[in-house]
Every structure is written in C-alpha cells, then in structure tokens.
XYZ file of C-alpha atoms in Angstrom:
383
model
C 16.680 -13.731 20.278
C 15.839 -11.164 17.528
C 13.736 -8.597 19.183
C 11.764 -7.619 16.203
C 8.538 -7.121 18.122
C 9.791 -4.230 20.151
C 8.500 -0.665 19.513
C 5.782 -1.829 17.177
C 7.921 -3.222 14.392
C 9.629 0.198 13.673
C 11.076 -1.295 10.512
C 7.497 -1.811 9.105
C 6.669 1.821 9.701
C 9.945 2.849 8.197
C 9.392 0.842 5.098
C 5.825 2.200 4.709
C 7.379 5.658 4.954
C 9.912 4.711 2.144
C 7.062 3.309 0.074
C 4.942 6.414 0.177
C 7.936 8.664 -0.413
C 8.478 6.578 -3.720
C 4.868 7.090 -4.701
C 5.228 10.851 -4.143
C 8.464 10.893 -6.210
C 6.918 9.228 -9.137
C 3.858 11.526 -9.201
C 6.207 14.568 -8.647
C 8.060 13.276 -11.739
C 4.943 13.049 -13.806
C 3.961 16.673 -12.786
C 7.340 17.929 -13.791
C 7.391 15.990 -17.050
C 10.699 14.256 -16.363
C 12.416 12.242 -19.179
C 15.615 10.139 -19.496
C 17.497 8.815 -16.576
C 15.579 10.984 -14.141
C 12.227 9.540 -15.268
C 13.702 5.934 -15.157
C 14.882 6.255 -11.561
C 11.729 8.269 -10.479
C 9.458 5.726 -11.963
C 10.753 2.957 -9.655
C 8.955 4.812 -6.895
C 5.695 3.368 -8.401
C 6.697 0.084 -6.831
C 5.998 1.686 -3.451
C 2.511 0.480 -3.908
C 3.742 -3.201 -4.213
C 5.850 -2.658 -1.142
C 2.726 -1.499 0.718
C 0.946 -4.752 -0.382
C 3.678 -6.952 0.810
C 3.928 -5.070 4.185
C 0.154 -5.364 4.457
C 0.157 -9.204 3.966
C 3.111 -9.468 6.390
C 1.562 -7.548 9.203
C -1.888 -8.992 8.666
C -0.579 -12.524 8.928
C 1.111 -11.528 12.084
C -2.217 -10.078 13.254
C -4.095 -13.225 12.508
C -1.581 -15.294 14.279
C -2.144 -13.162 17.501
C -5.910 -13.078 17.662
C -6.695 -16.698 18.653
C -7.885 -15.541 22.045
C -10.761 -13.567 20.763
C -14.299 -14.877 20.676
C -14.938 -13.826 17.015
C -11.532 -13.158 15.465
C -12.804 -13.203 11.891
C -15.483 -10.602 12.705
C -12.970 -8.459 14.589
C -10.602 -8.739 11.671
C -13.030 -7.094 9.256
C -14.051 -4.457 11.796
C -10.393 -3.521 12.218
C -9.961 -3.375 8.467
C -12.997 -1.300 7.835
C -12.286 1.295 10.421
C -8.669 1.580 9.429
C -9.424 2.176 5.720
C -12.843 3.629 5.424
C -12.926 6.981 7.266
C -10.233 8.867 5.332
C -11.227 7.208 2.123
C -14.832 8.210 2.361
C -13.781 11.707 3.215
C -11.558 11.941 0.035
C -14.532 10.720 -2.012
C -16.722 13.480 -0.603
C -13.979 15.927 -1.405
C -13.995 14.878 -4.994
C -17.763 15.097 -5.025
C -17.491 18.742 -3.805
C -14.734 19.463 -6.405
C -17.011 18.085 -9.092
C -19.348 21.053 -8.489
C -16.824 23.701 -7.573
C -13.808 22.875 -9.792
C -14.823 20.047 -12.250
C -11.371 19.995 -13.818
C -9.823 19.005 -10.536
C -12.235 16.238 -9.711
C -11.785 12.560 -10.657
C -15.525 12.111 -10.691
C -16.393 14.367 -13.644
C -16.815 11.619 -16.157
C -18.115 8.889 -13.712
C -21.576 7.762 -13.130
C -23.327 7.717 -9.878
C -23.155 3.827 -9.881
C -19.348 4.130 -10.049
C -19.334 6.328 -6.981
C -21.638 3.888 -5.193
C -19.210 1.151 -5.969
C -16.422 3.159 -4.334
C -18.269 3.393 -1.078
C -18.443 -0.436 -1.231
C -14.744 -0.717 -2.108
C -15.767 -2.325 -5.384
C -14.495 0.359 -7.731
C -11.878 -2.094 -8.793
C -14.379 -4.313 -10.638
C -14.946 -1.749 -13.390
C -12.227 -0.070 -15.570
C -14.056 3.254 -15.418
C -14.796 3.193 -11.725
C -11.187 2.490 -10.860
C -10.317 6.190 -11.101
C -12.939 7.027 -8.489
C -10.204 8.857 -6.445
C -6.586 9.251 -7.333
C -4.982 6.164 -6.019
C -8.234 4.627 -5.233
C -7.536 1.622 -7.363
C -4.953 0.422 -4.856
C -7.487 0.732 -2.028
C -9.879 -1.493 -4.022
C -7.058 -4.115 -4.571
C -6.080 -3.926 -0.959
C -9.612 -4.436 0.382
C -10.228 -7.351 -1.976
C -7.198 -8.946 -0.486
C -8.640 -8.451 2.968
C -11.523 -10.744 2.025
C -9.186 -13.421 0.693
C -6.551 -13.556 3.411
C -8.457 -15.390 6.100
C -9.070 -18.304 3.792
C -5.489 -18.093 2.384
C -3.898 -17.917 5.821
C -5.899 -21.105 6.945
C -4.919 -23.090 3.803
C -1.366 -21.884 3.030
C 0.823 -21.750 6.108
C 4.191 -23.335 5.250
C 6.892 -21.994 2.958
C 6.508 -24.705 0.355
C 2.685 -24.190 0.173
C 2.994 -20.438 -0.171
C 5.739 -20.758 -2.738
C 3.798 -23.186 -4.775
C 0.791 -20.829 -4.633
C 2.989 -18.041 -6.005
C 4.581 -20.284 -8.733
C 1.153 -21.184 -10.062
C -0.712 -17.861 -9.709
C 2.035 -15.589 -10.946
C 2.419 -16.860 -14.494
C -1.192 -17.904 -14.889
C -2.654 -14.526 -13.869
C 0.054 -12.656 -15.879
C -0.859 -14.469 -18.956
C -4.567 -13.961 -18.412
C -4.193 -10.324 -17.833
C -1.946 -9.929 -20.878
C -4.576 -11.605 -22.994
C -7.349 -9.428 -21.718
C -5.181 -6.335 -22.182
C -4.430 -7.211 -25.771
C -8.250 -7.520 -26.411
C -9.037 -4.191 -24.772
C -10.894 -1.645 -26.838
C -8.864 1.366 -25.435
C -5.790 2.233 -23.402
C -7.755 2.818 -20.226
C -9.090 -0.917 -20.293
C -5.603 -2.096 -21.338
C -3.896 -0.420 -18.345
C -6.651 -1.696 -16.158
C -5.841 -5.369 -16.973
C -2.080 -4.905 -17.038
C -1.720 -3.146 -13.652
C -4.939 -2.066 -11.916
C -7.120 -4.968 -11.359
C -6.894 -7.257 -8.378
C -5.825 -10.553 -10.149
C -2.647 -9.179 -11.590
C -1.604 -7.794 -8.156
C -2.565 -10.867 -6.243
C 0.766 -12.695 -6.418
C 2.483 -9.608 -4.923
C 0.398 -10.211 -1.753
C 1.550 -13.778 -1.857
C 5.136 -12.680 -1.806
C 4.164 -10.697 1.436
C 2.737 -13.924 2.998
C 6.005 -15.754 1.886
C 8.153 -13.068 3.615
C 6.194 -13.466 6.767
C 6.416 -17.319 6.673
C 10.218 -17.138 6.205
C 10.515 -14.653 9.087
C 8.228 -16.733 11.372
C 10.119 -20.001 10.726
C 13.665 -18.907 10.603
C 14.091 -15.453 12.067
C 11.592 -14.718 14.810
C 13.175 -16.989 17.329
C 16.683 -16.988 15.883
C 19.503 -16.242 18.267
C 22.138 -14.320 16.486
C 25.049 -12.109 17.556
C 25.000 -8.510 16.531
C 27.740 -9.019 14.035
C 25.993 -12.050 12.540
C 22.774 -9.940 12.225
C 24.636 -7.156 10.471
C 26.385 -9.540 8.071
C 23.249 -11.467 7.035
C 21.241 -8.247 6.761
C 23.938 -6.787 4.617
C 23.912 -9.675 2.241
C 20.058 -9.514 1.972
C 20.320 -5.709 1.281
C 22.940 -6.237 -1.443
C 20.571 -8.879 -2.994
C 17.721 -6.451 -2.985
C 19.876 -3.782 -4.440
C 21.229 -5.967 -7.241
C 17.623 -7.094 -8.123
C 16.648 -3.426 -8.233
C 19.460 -2.682 -10.683
C 18.527 -5.692 -12.793
C 14.951 -4.434 -13.101
C 15.934 -1.047 -14.491
C 14.095 0.365 -16.329
C 10.928 -0.753 -14.581
C 8.133 -1.997 -16.693
C 4.741 -3.561 -15.870
C 5.956 -6.856 -17.437
C 8.524 -6.966 -14.691
C 6.008 -6.418 -12.004
C 6.635 -9.686 -10.012
C 10.424 -9.585 -10.499
C 10.586 -5.993 -9.320
C 8.270 -6.757 -6.468
C 10.376 -9.728 -5.364
C 13.274 -7.402 -4.523
C 11.310 -6.291 -1.444
C 11.374 -9.788 0.113
C 15.113 -9.660 0.900
C 14.727 -5.953 1.740
C 12.014 -6.589 4.453
C 13.882 -9.598 5.885
C 17.116 -7.598 6.054
C 15.517 -4.914 8.293
C 13.811 -7.585 10.496
C 17.284 -8.775 11.315
C 19.022 -5.466 11.688
C 17.428 -2.014 11.557
C 19.950 0.049 9.518
C 19.678 3.731 10.553
C 19.736 4.719 6.880
C 16.357 3.004 6.401
C 14.980 2.938 9.889
C 15.098 6.421 11.403
C 12.852 8.950 12.968
C 11.863 10.516 9.682
C 11.023 7.333 7.907
C 9.212 5.944 10.907
C 7.086 9.016 11.273
C 6.387 9.216 7.533
C 5.250 5.571 7.798
C 2.802 6.267 10.569
C 1.100 8.951 8.387
C 1.747 7.130 5.097
C -2.033 6.261 4.501
C -2.921 9.916 4.763
C 0.042 10.927 2.642
C -0.907 8.364 0.027
C -4.518 9.637 -0.359
C -3.894 13.369 0.221
C -0.708 14.071 -1.692
C -2.608 13.877 -4.950
C -4.683 16.915 -3.866
C -1.459 18.655 -2.945
C 0.200 17.977 -6.341
C -2.978 18.898 -8.265
C -2.993 22.323 -6.356
C 0.745 22.812 -7.290
C 0.049 21.976 -10.873
C -2.639 24.673 -11.065
C -0.254 27.211 -9.610
C 2.523 26.213 -12.094
C 0.088 26.295 -15.028
C -1.066 29.893 -13.986
C 2.494 31.064 -13.882
C 3.094 29.610 -17.344
C 0.087 31.655 -18.642
C 1.851 34.987 -18.009
C 4.628 36.076 -20.294
C 7.801 37.212 -18.579
C 7.578 34.581 -15.771
C 10.379 32.053 -16.105
C 9.950 29.994 -12.870
C 8.688 26.974 -14.690
C 11.664 27.064 -17.062
C 13.541 25.547 -14.050
C 10.789 23.078 -13.289
C 9.602 21.251 -16.364
C 11.961 18.536 -17.555
C 14.502 19.412 -14.992
C 15.891 17.303 -12.175
C 16.101 20.378 -9.918
C 12.494 21.097 -10.687
C 11.577 17.457 -9.714
C 13.558 17.915 -6.407
C 11.813 21.301 -5.771
C 8.237 19.944 -6.396
C 8.903 16.815 -4.342
C 10.198 18.739 -1.342
C 7.447 21.398 -1.405
C 4.836 18.603 -1.819
C 6.341 16.674 1.066
C 6.623 19.862 3.214
C 2.951 20.616 2.691
C 1.777 16.920 3.073
C 3.618 16.457 6.336
C 1.477 18.848 8.503
C -1.622 18.258 6.541
C -1.390 14.452 6.948
C -0.401 14.708 10.628
C -3.746 16.435 11.112
C -5.449 13.939 9.051
C -4.148 11.023 11.078
C -4.905 12.722 14.369
C -8.294 13.891 13.444
C -9.595 11.137 11.162
C -7.477 7.980 11.105
C -6.818 7.518 14.850
C -10.366 8.286 15.894
C -11.567 5.855 13.283
C -9.272 3.141 14.566
C -10.338 3.949 18.171
C -13.995 3.536 17.243
C -13.241 0.167 15.710
C -11.521 -0.908 18.860
C -14.367 0.243 21.011
C -16.870 -1.723 18.852
C -14.831 -4.857 19.136
C -14.434 -4.372 22.805
C -18.174 -3.911 23.246
C -18.944 -7.026 21.255
C -16.359 -9.059 23.085
C -17.604 -7.985 26.428
C -21.195 -8.708 25.348
C -20.259 -12.167 24.153
C -18.547 -12.976 27.570
C -21.618 -11.759 29.471
C -24.163 -13.582 27.167
C -22.342 -16.367 25.271
C -24.195 -18.275 22.656
C -26.311 -21.075 24.087
C -24.975 -24.623 23.532
C -27.286 -26.480 21.130
C -29.330 -29.199 22.739
C -28.134 -32.732 22.058
C -30.633 -34.597 19.743
C-alpha cells in the first residue's frame, strides 16, 4: 500500500515550499528588472499561486472526507479556515494601515477608501478591482476564501472523476471567454488585469483541477499496492509529463493559465507515489510549513530591499546596483538575501501568530463539540 498519509503528507508541504519559492523568485525578478530568458524563466514562478490553489483543493477534499464523525463538520470546517487564514492576514492589513501614516509610499492602502479596507477584513476585497490591492498578494487570499465557501457544495455534488472532469471542461472555456470579454471592455489596465487574472471566476477552474487530482489519487493511488520500482517508474513518467508541459507553456502568459496549471496535476500525483528527494527534502518541507507567512511577508522584505537599493542609486560613486539591475547574478543575490531574511522572520510569524491562531480554532471546535455532546439538540416532537 502507498503510505502517503505518513508524516502529514510531507510532499504537500514540500510542494507548498516550492510554490512560495516560485512566487519569491518572480517578485525578485520584478524588483531587479529582469529581461530576456531570465525573465521568462523567473516569470513561471508566478504559477506558484495556482499550485497553492490546487494543493488547497486537494487537502481540503481530504479533510472533508475525514470529518464525518464530527457533530457539525460544516461549522468546524469554516472555523478551521478562518483561524488558519485570518490572524496573520489581519496583522498585515494593520501593518499597511500603519505604513499609510508613517511611510505612505510603502503602503498599499494609500489610494484606497475605508470601504475597501473594510472589504478586506471580510475577505471580500476580491469583488472590486481597486480593493484587490488591499495588501500585496491579498488578491489570492480573497480568491482562496471564496473557494472555501464553494467547496462544501462542490464536494457533495462532484465526487467522481467524470463529474469533476466535466465541470472543468465546462467552466474553463466559459469563464475564460467571459473574463476575456470583460477585460476587453475594461476602462483601464487595472480593471483589465483584474478580469484576466485576479478575480475568482477566472481562477475557479484551477481549484477544480485540484479536486480532480484528489479524485484520481483517492480512486487509483491511495490504496494501490505497488513495488518500490513500479512507484519510481510511474512517478518518473508523471514527472517527465509535467516537465514537458512546462516546456510547452514557455513563455508563460495569462492566456495559458489553465494549460500551465494543468502541469501540476501529474507533478502532485508523481510525488504522492514516490517522494523524490530533489523535491521532498528538509528544506522544501520546512519552507512549506512557513509558506503562508513567507507569501504574505516577503513583499515587505522586498519593499525594504528596494528602498535600500534606490538609496544606493541616489549617491554617485556607488556601483553596487550596476551588478543588480537587469543581471541574473543580481536576481540570484536579491532572491537569496530576501529568502535569508524571510526564513527567520516567517518562522517567528508561524510560531507567534499562525500556530496560536490554529490552536484557538481547534479549542473553539473542541468546546463546541463537547457542548453538543453534553447538551444535544432536542428531537422535534412528532406531529
């Protein structure tokens, strides 16, 4: 039997780590003004967000499958989601509010209304093109939380591979066309980008791919008995398939969103079969555990690094930035420094904010479950 449930699905943590490193790479490339082949390869890191989405759908489907013994699984599902996402997200919003008054040029709230900030606290900043930039990267949080509300219904109605595949085949072209039409009618580039990439409907089929990945794993791989050699061979074929799809997608464009996201399906399945050390190792697993903090906080780190580099540029006789802007070595240096700063910062964030938040959610669920067992709802009287 494939022992994929051991050690908390380490391949999931590893893939989260790879995903957030890809996001850090593309934002480092933007900061260092990369061009040419370096930019093309770095930009593929943007799809780390879509890998997050697919892993989220995969793990949430697994969680919903396991929670049948709870008295109120749907209520507990939303409690878990809120306390997983909200604490750090709210703190980052408050940091931006503080920056708005102390360093307005570094705050994403400078040109936003109070109503936009309020929408952010409700995870509804994704419903307005202006509010989507509430915090750097906050658009994906809005998309993710919207999917949280959709998943319980989707999970009940679409369980089999044919059903999920049909849902993807219908929604992907339909929502792509709708988004494209709205983008073409947009009054400015901000609204155009919103409909092409940032709003929930255009990202919805990516989550469906995550559900499809889970359905395939559940039906064909979870209980499969394969020899070690067979696992390696099948996993290797799937990895090769994923790599060939990656190469076929170069250069990545938003029009290839679903095709370039589909390459993660064989990648995830490959690592459920065999955890290749190149992908699943202590570093990627650890980065995956702190990936949520890295995702939200690395923007602050890169912004600070950008300020330092701009100050260096302002003084004649300093040539450090000559080796940074437009240079692959500059990209590598900024990426490594940003990662080096983010690692301890995000470790603290996880230990001081994320884990206590999740513990609070678990305590609330335990309290409500215990209360229900002590005082169950009365059975309605028969008419």
